[in-house]
Short mmCIF file of C-alpha atoms and ligand atoms in Angstrom, two decimals:
data_model
loop_
_atom_site.label_atom_id
_atom_site.label_comp_id
_atom_site.label_asym_id
_atom_site.label_seq_id
_atom_site.Cartn_x
_atom_site.Cartn_y
_atom_site.Cartn_z
CA UNK A 16 6.26 14.42 5.87
CA UNK A 17 7.06 10.71 6.25
CA UNK A 18 5.90 8.55 3.33
CA UNK A 19 3.01 6.09 4.02
CA UNK A 20 5.56 3.15 3.75
CA UNK A 21 7.77 4.66 6.53
CA UNK A 22 4.65 5.24 8.66
CA UNK A 23 3.85 1.75 8.13
CA UNK A 24 7.22 0.57 9.15
CA UNK A 25 7.01 2.72 12.36
CA UNK A 26 3.66 1.03 13.14
CA UNK A 27 5.08 -2.47 12.82
CA UNK A 28 7.91 -1.43 15.10
CA UNK A 29 5.53 0.27 17.58
CA UNK A 30 3.28 -2.91 17.73
CA UNK A 31 6.44 -4.76 18.86
CA UNK A 32 7.85 -2.28 21.20
CA UNK A 33 4.57 -1.75 23.09
CA UNK A 34 3.45 -5.50 23.40
CA UNK A 35 0.94 -5.38 20.47
CA UNK A 36 2.10 -7.79 17.99
CA UNK A 37 5.37 -10.00 17.98
CA UNK A 38 6.74 -12.34 15.17
CA UNK A 39 5.95 -15.88 16.18
CA UNK A 40 8.78 -17.87 17.88
CA UNK A 41 11.10 -14.91 17.31
CA UNK A 42 13.96 -16.40 19.26
CA UNK A 43 14.23 -18.80 16.29
CA UNK A 44 14.07 -15.96 13.80
CA UNK A 45 10.32 -16.20 13.45
CA UNK A 46 8.07 -18.05 11.18
CA UNK A 47 6.83 -16.37 8.01
CA UNK A 48 3.46 -14.69 8.02
CA UNK A 49 2.70 -16.09 11.69
CA UNK A 50 2.41 -13.67 14.48
CA UNK A 51 1.61 -13.58 18.31
CA UNK A 52 -0.32 -11.02 20.10
CA UNK A 53 1.22 -9.51 23.12
CA UNK A 54 -0.13 -8.20 26.43
CA UNK A 55 -1.70 -5.07 24.91
CA UNK A 56 -2.60 -6.77 21.48
CA UNK A 57 -4.56 -9.54 23.07
CA UNK A 58 -6.72 -7.00 24.85
CA UNK A 59 -7.36 -4.80 21.94
CA UNK A 60 -8.22 -8.06 19.79
CA UNK A 61 -10.71 -9.31 22.32
CA UNK A 62 -12.37 -5.98 22.46
CA UNK A 63 -12.79 -6.06 18.67
CA UNK A 64 -14.11 -9.65 18.90
CA UNK A 65 -16.61 -8.64 21.71
CA UNK A 66 -17.72 -5.66 19.75
CA UNK A 67 -18.42 -7.89 16.72
CA UNK A 68 -19.97 -10.91 18.82
CA UNK A 69 -22.23 -8.65 20.64
CA UNK A 70 -23.37 -6.71 17.55
CA UNK A 71 -24.39 -10.06 16.18
CA UNK A 72 -25.68 -12.16 18.98
CA UNK A 73 -26.83 -9.59 21.38
CA UNK A 74 -28.35 -7.09 19.00
CA UNK A 75 -30.42 -9.54 17.03
CA UNK A 76 -32.72 -12.05 18.52
CA UNK A 77 -32.60 -14.21 15.46
CA UNK A 78 -28.73 -14.54 15.50
CA UNK A 79 -27.08 -17.29 17.70
CA UNK A 80 -23.49 -18.23 17.93
CA UNK A 81 -21.59 -21.44 17.85
CA UNK A 82 -17.97 -22.58 18.26
CA UNK A 83 -17.12 -25.45 15.86
CA UNK A 84 -13.85 -27.41 15.91
CA UNK A 85 -11.04 -26.61 13.55
CA UNK A 86 -10.73 -30.12 12.37
CA UNK A 87 -13.66 -31.26 10.27
CA UNK A 88 -14.46 -34.33 8.32
CA UNK A 89 -12.32 -34.22 5.11
CA UNK A 90 -15.45 -34.62 2.84
CA UNK A 91 -16.43 -31.17 3.97
CA UNK A 92 -13.76 -29.57 2.05
CA UNK A 93 -14.57 -31.72 -0.90
CA UNK A 94 -18.34 -30.76 -0.82
CA UNK A 95 -17.37 -26.92 -0.38
CA UNK A 96 -15.15 -26.96 -3.48
CA UNK A 97 -12.06 -26.10 -1.46
CA UNK A 98 -10.06 -29.24 -2.45
CA UNK A 99 -10.63 -28.65 -6.08
CA UNK A 100 -10.90 -24.96 -6.45
CA UNK A 101 -9.33 -23.22 -3.52
CA UNK A 102 -6.21 -22.25 -5.55
CA UNK A 103 -4.18 -19.09 -6.31
CA UNK A 104 -2.26 -19.00 -9.55
CA UNK A 105 1.55 -18.57 -8.67
CA UNK A 106 4.39 -17.46 -10.63
CA UNK A 107 8.11 -17.28 -9.90
CA UNK A 108 10.84 -15.02 -11.05
CA UNK A 109 13.77 -17.09 -12.00
CA UNK A 110 16.42 -14.31 -11.06
CA UNK A 111 15.23 -13.33 -7.73
CA UNK A 112 13.70 -16.76 -6.83
CA UNK A 113 10.69 -14.86 -5.45
CA UNK A 114 7.22 -16.11 -5.77
CA UNK A 115 4.19 -13.97 -6.65
CA UNK A 116 0.32 -14.32 -7.17
CA UNK A 117 0.00 -13.92 -10.93
CA UNK A 118 -3.57 -12.43 -10.31
CA UNK A 119 -2.07 -9.83 -7.75
CA UNK A 120 0.68 -8.77 -10.20
CA UNK A 121 -2.02 -8.00 -12.76
CA UNK A 122 -4.30 -6.30 -10.31
CA UNK A 123 -1.55 -4.09 -9.30
CA UNK A 124 -0.80 -3.13 -12.92
CA UNK A 125 -4.49 -2.47 -13.40
CA UNK A 126 -4.25 -0.11 -10.14
CA UNK A 127 -1.39 1.76 -11.72
CA UNK A 128 -3.45 2.95 -14.73
CA UNK A 129 -6.18 4.02 -12.11
CA UNK A 130 -3.45 5.93 -10.34
CA UNK A 131 -2.27 7.55 -13.41
CA UNK A 132 -5.79 8.79 -14.24
CA UNK A 133 -6.34 10.15 -10.78
CA UNK A 134 -3.08 11.91 -10.77
CA UNK A 135 -3.86 13.75 -14.14
CA UNK A 136 -7.41 14.66 -12.54
CA UNK A 137 -5.74 16.04 -9.45
CA UNK A 138 -3.14 17.94 -11.42
CA UNK A 139 -5.94 19.51 -13.45
CA UNK A 140 -8.06 20.23 -10.45
CA UNK A 141 -5.25 22.22 -8.99
CA UNK A 142 -4.59 24.10 -12.21
CA UNK A 143 -8.20 25.14 -12.89
CA UNK A 144 -9.38 25.63 -9.30
CA UNK A 145 -13.07 26.10 -8.46
CA UNK A 146 -14.12 26.01 -12.20
CA UNK A 147 -12.87 22.46 -12.66
CA UNK A 148 -15.52 19.75 -13.83
CA UNK A 149 -13.81 16.35 -12.98
CA UNK A 150 -16.44 14.43 -14.90
CA UNK A 151 -15.96 16.29 -18.17
CA UNK A 152 -12.22 16.08 -17.77
CA UNK A 153 -12.29 12.44 -17.31
CA UNK A 154 -14.53 12.03 -20.48
CA UNK A 155 -12.43 14.28 -22.75
CA UNK A 156 -8.82 14.68 -21.78
CA UNK A 157 -6.68 12.65 -24.28
CA UNK A 158 -4.10 11.36 -21.82
CA UNK A 159 -6.89 10.25 -19.47
CA UNK A 160 -8.70 8.52 -22.24
CA UNK A 161 -5.59 6.73 -23.39
CA UNK A 162 -4.95 5.44 -19.71
CA UNK A 163 -8.64 4.59 -19.41
CA UNK A 164 -8.59 2.51 -22.61
CA UNK A 165 -5.37 0.65 -21.64
CA UNK A 166 -7.06 0.02 -18.16
CA UNK A 167 -10.30 -1.33 -19.74
CA UNK A 168 -8.51 -3.62 -22.17
CA UNK A 169 -6.20 -4.95 -19.59
CA UNK A 170 -9.17 -5.47 -17.22
CA UNK A 171 -11.30 -7.34 -19.82
CA UNK A 172 -8.37 -9.62 -20.79
CA UNK A 173 -7.56 -10.42 -17.09
CA UNK A 174 -11.19 -11.24 -16.35
CA UNK A 175 -11.59 -13.45 -19.25
CA UNK A 176 -8.36 -15.27 -18.37
CA UNK A 177 -9.55 -15.80 -14.72
CA UNK A 178 -12.98 -16.77 -15.76
CA UNK A 179 -11.70 -19.40 -18.01
CA UNK A 180 -8.81 -20.37 -15.73
CA UNK A 181 -6.45 -19.94 -18.44
CA UNK A 182 -2.99 -19.93 -16.75
CA UNK A 183 -1.04 -19.48 -20.03
CA UNK A 184 -2.87 -16.31 -20.92
CA UNK A 185 -2.16 -15.04 -17.38
CA UNK A 186 1.40 -15.40 -17.88
CA UNK A 187 1.10 -13.85 -21.46
CA UNK A 188 -0.50 -10.75 -19.86
CA UNK A 189 2.31 -10.36 -17.42
CA UNK A 190 4.77 -10.57 -20.36
CA UNK A 191 2.82 -8.15 -22.65
CA UNK A 192 2.37 -5.41 -19.91
CA UNK A 193 6.05 -5.83 -19.18
CA UNK A 194 5.35 -6.38 -15.53
CA UNK A 195 8.80 -6.88 -13.84
CA UNK A 196 9.75 -8.48 -10.46
CA UNK A 197 10.12 -5.70 -7.92
CA UNK A 198 13.30 -7.38 -6.68
CA UNK A 199 15.28 -8.49 -9.60
CA UNK A 200 13.60 -5.87 -12.05
CA UNK A 201 13.36 -8.68 -14.84
CA UNK A 202 10.63 -10.36 -16.68
CA UNK A 203 12.21 -13.79 -16.31
CA UNK A 204 9.03 -15.62 -15.28
CA UNK A 205 8.23 -19.23 -15.05
CA UNK A 206 4.96 -20.77 -16.11
CA UNK A 207 1.82 -19.91 -14.03
CA UNK A 208 0.64 -22.87 -11.78
CA UNK A 209 -2.21 -23.42 -9.48
CA UNK A 210 -1.46 -23.84 -5.77
CA UNK A 211 -3.94 -25.13 -3.21
CA UNK A 212 -4.04 -23.02 -0.05
CA UNK A 213 -5.15 -25.63 2.40
CA UNK A 214 -2.89 -27.12 5.01
CA UNK A 215 -3.21 -30.82 5.65
CA UNK A 216 -2.12 -33.08 8.33
CA UNK A 217 -2.73 -36.75 9.33
CA UNK A 218 -5.26 -37.58 12.04
CA UNK A 219 -4.82 -41.16 13.61
CA UNK A 220 -1.79 -43.06 14.82
CA UNK A 221 -1.18 -45.95 12.37
CA UNK A 222 0.04 -45.43 9.00
CA UNK A 223 -2.71 -47.28 7.28
CA UNK A 224 -5.38 -46.06 9.54
CA UNK A 225 -4.48 -42.37 9.30
CA UNK A 226 -6.76 -40.02 7.45
CA UNK A 227 -5.64 -36.84 5.64
CA UNK A 228 -7.47 -33.88 7.14
CA UNK A 229 -7.22 -30.23 6.54
CA UNK A 230 -6.79 -27.18 8.91
CA UNK A 231 -10.03 -25.17 8.16
CA UNK A 232 -9.31 -22.43 5.58
CA UNK A 233 -12.55 -20.51 6.69
CA UNK A 234 -14.98 -20.92 9.57
CA UNK A 235 -18.08 -20.88 7.46
CA UNK A 236 -18.27 -24.60 6.83
CA UNK A 237 -18.49 -25.31 10.59
CA UNK A 238 -21.67 -23.34 10.39
CA UNK A 239 -23.10 -24.89 7.40
CA UNK A 240 -22.48 -28.53 8.70
CA UNK A 241 -24.36 -27.54 11.91
CA UNK A 242 -27.27 -25.82 10.12
CA UNK A 243 -29.72 -28.59 11.10
CA UNK A 244 -28.45 -28.91 14.64
CA UNK A 245 -28.88 -25.30 15.37
CA UNK A 246 -32.17 -24.76 13.58
CA UNK A 247 -33.92 -27.75 15.29
CA UNK A 248 -32.42 -27.38 18.77
CA UNK A 249 -32.85 -23.65 18.85
CA UNK A 250 -36.28 -23.75 17.04
CA UNK A 251 -34.96 -21.00 14.62
CA UNK A 252 -37.38 -19.69 12.22
CA UNK A 253 -36.13 -18.25 8.86
CA UNK A 254 -34.72 -15.74 8.36
CA UNK A 255 -31.96 -16.39 11.05
CA UNK A 256 -28.27 -16.25 11.50
CA UNK A 257 -25.48 -18.19 13.05
CA UNK A 258 -22.32 -16.38 14.05
CA UNK A 259 -18.82 -17.91 14.74
CA UNK A 260 -15.41 -16.53 15.47
CA UNK A 261 -12.25 -18.70 15.19
CA UNK A 262 -9.08 -19.67 13.66
CA UNK A 263 -8.62 -20.14 9.96
CA UNK A 264 -5.51 -21.35 8.10
CA UNK A 265 -4.18 -20.72 4.56
CA UNK A 266 -0.84 -21.38 2.98
CA UNK A 267 -0.73 -18.02 1.38
CA UNK A 268 1.82 -17.75 -1.49
CA UNK A 269 2.80 -14.17 -0.81
CA UNK A 270 2.47 -13.35 2.82
CA UNK A 271 3.70 -9.76 3.24
CA UNK A 272 2.31 -6.65 4.85
CA UNK A 273 2.48 -7.80 8.46
CA UNK A 274 -0.74 -9.09 9.94
CA UNK A 275 -2.69 -8.06 6.68
CA UNK A 276 -2.06 -11.57 5.12
CA UNK A 277 -1.12 -14.29 7.51
CA UNK A 278 -1.06 -18.08 7.28
CA UNK A 279 -2.74 -18.44 10.62
CA UNK A 280 -5.51 -15.87 11.28
CA UNK A 281 -8.83 -15.43 12.82
CA UNK A 282 -12.18 -14.79 11.15
CA UNK A 283 -15.61 -13.55 12.52
CA UNK A 284 -18.44 -15.01 10.18
CA UNK A 285 -22.12 -14.92 10.21
CA UNK A 286 -24.23 -16.91 7.95
CA UNK A 287 -27.72 -15.60 7.47
CA UNK A 288 -30.27 -18.04 6.19
CA UNK A 289 -33.17 -16.62 4.03
CA UNK A 290 -35.86 -17.54 1.77
CA UNK A 291 -34.99 -18.28 -1.81
CA UNK A 292 -35.68 -14.96 -3.77
CA UNK A 293 -35.25 -12.67 -0.69
CA UNK A 294 -31.49 -12.87 -0.72
CA UNK A 295 -30.85 -9.52 -2.61
CA UNK A 296 -32.84 -7.67 0.00
CA UNK A 297 -30.82 -9.21 2.82
CA UNK A 298 -27.69 -8.64 0.98
CA UNK A 299 -28.39 -4.99 0.97
CA UNK A 300 -29.44 -4.97 4.45
CA UNK A 301 -26.18 -6.60 5.73
CA UNK A 302 -24.07 -4.46 3.38
CA UNK A 303 -25.40 -1.40 5.17
CA UNK A 304 -25.41 -2.83 8.54
CA UNK A 305 -21.93 -3.95 8.37
CA UNK A 306 -20.76 -0.58 6.94
CA UNK A 307 -22.51 1.15 10.07
CA UNK A 308 -20.63 -1.22 12.36
CA UNK A 309 -17.45 -0.06 10.98
CA UNK A 310 -18.22 3.62 10.74
CA UNK A 311 -19.67 3.70 14.52
CA UNK A 312 -16.01 3.32 15.61
CA UNK A 313 -15.27 6.90 14.46
CA UNK A 314 -12.13 6.11 12.54
CA UNK A 315 -13.23 8.45 9.67
CA UNK A 316 -16.04 7.68 7.23
CA UNK A 317 -13.82 8.56 4.37
CA UNK A 318 -11.67 5.62 5.07
CA UNK A 319 -14.20 3.20 3.91
CA UNK A 320 -15.48 2.17 0.46
CA UNK A 321 -17.34 -0.69 -1.05
CA UNK A 322 -15.74 -2.61 -3.86
CA UNK A 323 -18.24 -4.83 -5.71
CA UNK A 324 -16.95 -8.01 -7.11
CA UNK A 325 -17.12 -8.42 -10.86
CA UNK A 326 -15.63 -11.90 -10.89
CA UNK A 327 -17.86 -13.86 -8.51
CA UNK A 328 -16.76 -17.05 -6.76
CA UNK A 329 -18.35 -20.28 -8.05
CA UNK A 330 -20.98 -20.20 -5.17
CA UNK A 331 -21.89 -16.43 -5.16
CA UNK A 332 -24.60 -14.40 -6.91
CA UNK A 333 -23.54 -10.98 -5.44
CA UNK A 334 -20.48 -10.02 -3.52
CA UNK A 335 -18.90 -6.81 -2.16
CA UNK A 336 -15.89 -5.99 -0.09
CA UNK A 337 -15.64 -3.39 2.63
CA UNK A 338 -12.35 -1.68 1.93
CA UNK A 339 -10.39 0.28 4.54
CA UNK A 340 -7.65 2.76 3.67
CA UNK A 341 -4.59 1.10 5.00
CA UNK A 342 -1.10 2.80 4.85
CA UNK A 343 -0.61 0.74 1.61
CA UNK A 344 -3.80 1.79 -0.04
CA UNK A 345 -7.50 0.73 0.14
CA UNK A 346 -7.79 -3.08 1.04
CA UNK A 347 -10.40 -5.49 1.88
CA UNK A 348 -11.20 -5.94 5.51
CA UNK A 349 -14.45 -7.78 5.14
CA UNK A 350 -16.65 -9.61 2.51
CA UNK A 351 -20.21 -9.77 2.18
CA UNK A 352 -21.36 -12.56 -0.22
CA UNK A 353 -24.64 -13.86 -1.28
CA UNK A 354 -23.73 -17.59 -1.33
CA UNK A 355 -27.13 -18.86 -2.78
CA UNK A 356 -28.00 -22.28 -1.43
CA UNK A 357 -24.59 -23.81 -2.76
CA UNK A 358 -23.18 -24.86 0.38
CA UNK A 359 -26.17 -26.54 1.98
CA UNK A 360 -26.95 -28.20 -1.24
CA UNK A 361 -23.48 -29.44 -1.61
CA UNK A 362 -23.47 -30.86 1.99
CA UNK A 363 -26.82 -32.58 1.30
CA UNK A 364 -25.38 -34.11 -1.76
CA UNK A 365 -22.09 -35.28 -0.13
CA UNK A 366 -23.60 -36.51 3.21
CA UNK A 367 -26.64 -38.00 1.61
CA UNK A 368 -28.62 -36.16 4.42
CA UNK A 369 -31.78 -34.02 3.59
CA UNK A 370 -30.72 -30.35 4.67
CA UNK A 371 -33.94 -28.42 4.21
CA UNK A 372 -36.04 -26.11 6.12
CA UNK A 373 -39.93 -26.43 6.43
CA UNK A 374 -41.45 -22.94 6.29
CA UNK A 375 -44.64 -22.91 8.08
CA UNK A 376 -45.82 -19.76 6.66
CA UNK A 377 -45.42 -20.98 3.05
CA UNK A 378 -46.26 -24.57 4.07
CA UNK A 379 -43.45 -25.79 1.95
CA UNK A 380 -39.77 -27.09 2.31
CA UNK A 381 -36.71 -25.54 0.67
CA UNK A 382 -32.96 -25.23 0.95
CA UNK A 383 -32.40 -21.74 2.49
CA UNK A 384 -30.27 -19.13 0.70
CA UNK A 385 -27.24 -17.58 2.60
CA UNK A 386 -25.88 -14.14 3.01
CA UNK A 387 -22.51 -14.19 4.62
CA UNK A 388 -20.61 -11.53 6.42
CA UNK A 389 -16.84 -12.46 6.78
CA UNK A 390 -14.30 -10.35 8.50
CA UNK A 391 -10.68 -10.97 9.46
CA UNK A 392 -10.07 -10.14 13.00
CA UNK A 393 -6.29 -9.37 12.37
CA UNK A 394 -7.13 -7.11 9.35
CA UNK A 395 -9.50 -5.31 11.57
CA UNK A 396 -6.89 -5.02 14.19
CA UNK A 397 -4.60 -3.51 11.64
CA UNK A 398 -7.11 -0.96 10.26
CA UNK A 399 -7.85 0.23 13.83
CA UNK A 400 -4.13 0.57 14.69
CA UNK A 401 -3.23 2.26 11.45
CA UNK A 402 -6.02 4.73 11.76
CA UNK A 403 -5.07 5.34 15.37
CA UNK A 404 -1.28 5.69 15.07
CA UNK A 405 -0.25 9.26 15.19
CA UNK A 406 3.01 11.18 15.65
CA UNK A 407 2.53 14.58 17.16
CA UNK A 408 4.84 17.49 17.41
CA UNK A 409 4.01 19.40 20.76
CA UNK A 410 4.48 22.99 21.93
CA UNK A 411 7.87 23.37 23.36
CA UNK A 412 9.59 21.01 20.94
CA UNK A 413 8.39 17.83 22.56
CA UNK A 414 7.03 14.99 20.32
CA UNK A 415 4.60 12.20 21.31
CA UNK A 416 3.37 9.00 19.74
CA UNK A 417 -0.25 8.51 20.36
CA UNK A 418 -2.68 5.82 19.63
CA UNK A 419 -6.08 7.49 19.19
CA UNK A 420 -7.93 4.19 19.62
CA UNK A 421 -11.75 4.31 19.99
CA UNK A 422 -12.04 4.20 23.73
CA UNK A 423 -14.28 1.19 23.68
CA UNK A 424 -11.44 -0.83 22.05
CA UNK A 425 -8.55 0.58 24.01
CA UNK A 426 -6.73 -2.17 25.96
CA UNK A 427 -6.38 -0.20 29.05
CA UNK A 428 -9.26 2.22 29.95
CA UNK A 429 -7.50 4.08 32.60
CA UNK A 430 -4.17 4.19 34.28
CA UNK A 431 -3.92 5.08 38.06
CA UNK A 432 -0.80 7.05 39.07
CA UNK A 433 0.26 8.26 42.59
CA UNK A 434 2.27 11.37 42.10
CA UNK A 435 5.08 10.11 44.38
CA UNK A 436 5.83 6.78 45.86
CA UNK A 437 5.34 7.85 49.42
CA UNK A 438 2.97 9.88 51.92
CA UNK A 439 0.20 7.37 51.63
CA UNK A 440 -0.40 8.23 47.85
CA UNK A 441 0.24 4.70 46.64
CA UNK A 442 -2.36 3.36 49.22
CA UNK A 443 -4.85 5.93 47.97
CA UNK A 444 -4.20 4.94 44.23
CA UNK A 445 -4.80 1.30 45.23
CA UNK A 446 -8.35 2.41 46.58
CA UNK A 447 -9.08 4.21 43.27
CA UNK A 448 -7.87 1.00 41.37
CA UNK A 449 -10.23 -1.04 43.47
CA UNK A 450 -13.18 1.24 42.67
CA UNK A 451 -12.64 0.86 38.88
CA UNK A 452 -10.84 -2.53 38.30
CA UNK A 453 -14.06 -4.82 38.64
CA UNK A 454 -15.63 -3.12 35.46
CA UNK A 455 -12.62 -1.66 33.53
CA UNK A 456 -9.31 -2.93 32.59
CA UNK A 457 -7.04 -0.50 34.48
CA UNK A 458 -3.34 -0.32 35.04
CA UNK A 459 -1.17 1.02 37.81
CA UNK A 460 2.06 2.97 37.38
CA UNK A 461 4.29 4.72 39.89
CA UNK A 462 7.63 4.68 38.14
CA UNK A 463 9.30 7.83 36.56
CA UNK A 464 7.88 11.37 36.05
CA UNK A 465 4.34 11.96 35.39
CA UNK A 466 5.30 13.20 32.02
CA UNK A 467 6.96 9.96 30.96
CA UNK A 468 4.05 7.77 32.47
CA UNK A 469 1.63 9.88 30.27
CA UNK A 470 3.83 9.24 27.03
CA UNK A 471 3.79 5.59 27.90
CA UNK A 472 -0.01 5.47 28.15
CA UNK A 473 -0.56 7.64 25.05
CA UNK A 474 1.72 4.99 23.18
CA UNK A 475 -0.81 2.26 24.00
CA UNK A 476 -3.91 4.42 23.53
CA UNK A 477 -5.21 4.52 27.11
CA UNK A 478 -7.96 7.32 27.16
CA UNK A 479 -7.61 8.33 30.85
CA UNK A 480 -4.76 8.98 33.30
CA UNK A 481 -5.69 9.42 36.81
CA UNK A 482 -3.23 11.18 39.20
CA UNK A 483 -3.44 10.97 42.88
CA UNK A 484 -1.65 13.80 44.74
CA UNK A 485 -1.29 15.17 48.22
CA UNK A 486 -4.68 17.17 47.60
CA UNK A 487 -6.49 13.97 47.00
CA UNK A 488 -5.90 12.84 50.57
CA UNK A 489 -7.76 16.12 51.77
CA UNK A 490 -10.63 16.47 49.29
CA UNK A 491 -11.14 13.15 47.50
CA UNK A 492 -10.31 14.72 44.00
CA UNK A 493 -7.97 13.57 41.35
CA UNK A 494 -6.52 14.93 38.20
CA UNK A 495 -7.80 13.21 35.10
CA UNK A 496 -5.87 13.67 31.92
CA UNK A 497 -7.35 13.07 28.54
CA UNK A 498 -5.34 11.34 25.89
CA UNK A 499 -6.53 13.09 22.88
CA UNK A 500 -6.53 16.68 24.06
CA UNK A 501 -4.03 16.31 26.85
CA UNK A 502 -6.31 18.48 29.03
CA UNK A 503 -6.29 18.02 32.71
CA UNK A 504 -9.07 18.65 35.04
CA UNK A 505 -9.86 18.15 38.59
CA UNK A 506 -12.73 15.79 39.51
CA UNK A 507 -14.19 13.96 42.56
CA UNK A 508 -13.19 10.32 42.87
CA UNK A 509 -16.81 9.53 43.14
CA UNK A 510 -17.27 10.73 39.52
CA UNK A 511 -14.69 8.56 38.04
CA UNK A 512 -16.64 5.44 37.49
CA UNK A 513 -19.55 6.98 35.51
CA UNK A 514 -17.26 9.07 33.54
CA UNK A 515 -15.22 6.12 32.30
CA UNK A 516 -18.31 4.03 31.79
CA UNK A 517 -19.97 6.78 29.65
CA UNK A 518 -16.88 6.98 27.38
CA UNK A 519 -16.19 3.37 26.95
CA UNK A 520 -19.61 1.74 26.71
CA UNK A 521 -20.08 -0.36 23.72
CA UNK A 522 -23.82 0.24 23.97
CA UNK A 523 -23.42 3.79 22.61
CA UNK A 524 -22.08 2.38 19.34
CA UNK A 525 -24.59 -0.37 19.16
CA UNK A 526 -27.35 2.34 19.33
CA UNK A 527 -25.66 4.07 16.29
CA UNK A 528 -25.73 0.77 14.42
CA UNK A 529 -29.33 0.10 15.07
CA UNK A 530 -30.52 3.62 14.27
P1 ATP B 1 -7.84 -11.86 -0.15
O1 ATP B 1 -8.47 -11.63 -1.56
O2 ATP B 1 -7.14 -10.67 0.57
O3 ATP B 1 -6.94 -13.15 -0.18
P2 ATP B 1 -10.23 -13.29 0.32
O4 ATP B 1 -11.05 -12.50 -0.53
O5 ATP B 1 -9.63 -14.55 0.02
O6 ATP B 1 -9.03 -12.21 0.82
P3 ATP B 1 -12.25 -14.22 2.08
O7 ATP B 1 -11.94 -15.64 1.85
O8 ATP B 1 -13.42 -13.50 1.62
O9 ATP B 1 -10.87 -13.29 1.74
O10 ATP B 1 -12.13 -14.12 3.80
C1 ATP B 1 -12.80 -13.23 4.62
C2 ATP B 1 -11.98 -12.32 5.37
O11 ATP B 1 -11.05 -12.99 6.04
C3 ATP B 1 -11.17 -11.17 4.58
O12 ATP B 1 -12.05 -10.11 4.33
C4 ATP B 1 -10.05 -10.99 5.47
O13 ATP B 1 -10.38 -9.94 6.41
C5 ATP B 1 -9.68 -12.21 6.25
N1 ATP B 1 -8.65 -12.97 5.61
C6 ATP B 1 -8.62 -13.70 4.43
N2 ATP B 1 -7.39 -14.23 4.35
C7 ATP B 1 -6.46 -13.74 5.24
C8 ATP B 1 -5.26 -13.89 5.57
N3 ATP B 1 -4.45 -14.56 4.97
N4 ATP B 1 -4.70 -13.16 6.76
C9 ATP B 1 -5.54 -12.37 7.38
N5 ATP B 1 -6.75 -12.25 7.21
C10 ATP B 1 -7.31 -12.87 6.19
#
């Protein structure tokens, strides 16, 4: 069996080979942590975005969308706290000259203790079989208790240091835990420094007239500064939400793991404005609703878990992540935050404008509280692809790589193939294309053997292949071949449209979410 790391490497190579993701400006050797989406990638990405957008704006009468500019008045970022506090603690290893996030090094160390405990439990479970009581084992086994105690002590020390912003202590933890650089293997660490993640540029042509502005590090602030515009012009009544998708930029210190951590990426965020005091009930609502959105795709319920935050951002009073099991472990894909009235109050303070809502039912004005759902398109893309990518050994010694993508997200829904390039079959195939292409993204392929053509479609996750043969000309039937089962059956051309419609309709997923 290939290790998860090898599988991940293969997935990255597959993304390039089949036109999903390319390194940016590759002919110049690429640009670190920046990627381009290819001909199939852009289709998958757009489908993910449509699935999210419709689940917000179409399914909820009280959620509307906007598309704010990437450039914003620089005071926005002063008010939001990003100028002063959007920092990561960085540390360099003097021997390898590699840079790391100090918090990530320590969190990985904490995770190592958790792994050790889980390994002990798994080992014992195998040994004791059915009689095994995992809870009791965790409470009593001396080795588990020892790891647990080290884990808890480190966890406490780390949270205290982060909460106090104590950079010296962060470094000391790294030294005391003997955390080594994975490249050089040494503990020859520099001091820990704060590093602001925002990219800046100058707007305006003259040197003295130029203004330093930032590329937005999140899309949310475009929603907050438009709160009054949308509420008034849309006559929105609380509770209501504003949704937005768009690019965000962060000068990440450590940008590895492919499109998991990029410097230019895309977010889909929704801010839901509620009455003060009702935020926890809406936090729970969105926590559940968002998990249902993920699970409806059918990638496997066991691949998701919540991770509640202990250290909350300065603006939040509750926060959780939805984590997905990537090839490199459970990782955050989406954050759900209760942001209090922090952002709107800050913008009111810095702009000098009154940003409040008059609640006719309460006959009172207040600054609304906010629940935010924030998901990265690219991380979602990676989670879908990593769950879908499979290498299969077939009967007769053949192998295939198949992307078992949810049909609703598949870049190409059906590929139409004439068996041979003569006898009127290509013309008939074009007729079938014309029947389908107005509603579904379809492709046409007449090169190579049918077997090779099937493999090509498997590799990009096309759920249906439709073959036109000589019989088709007589009886108007085609062979449809299913990606997942590789089964083939004969069906009438007139049935194709409704079959593909049923399998690829987003509405089926939306009903599941709203159940
Ligand atoms: P992390 O802890 O991984 O840096 P974060 O907690 O800073 O992420 P948020 O600020 O909550 O992330 O952003 C919301 C979402 O945006 C994340 O759940 C993730 O999906 C996405 N995201 C954040 N940073 C990046 C990045 N550098 N590359 C790709 N997606 C990102």
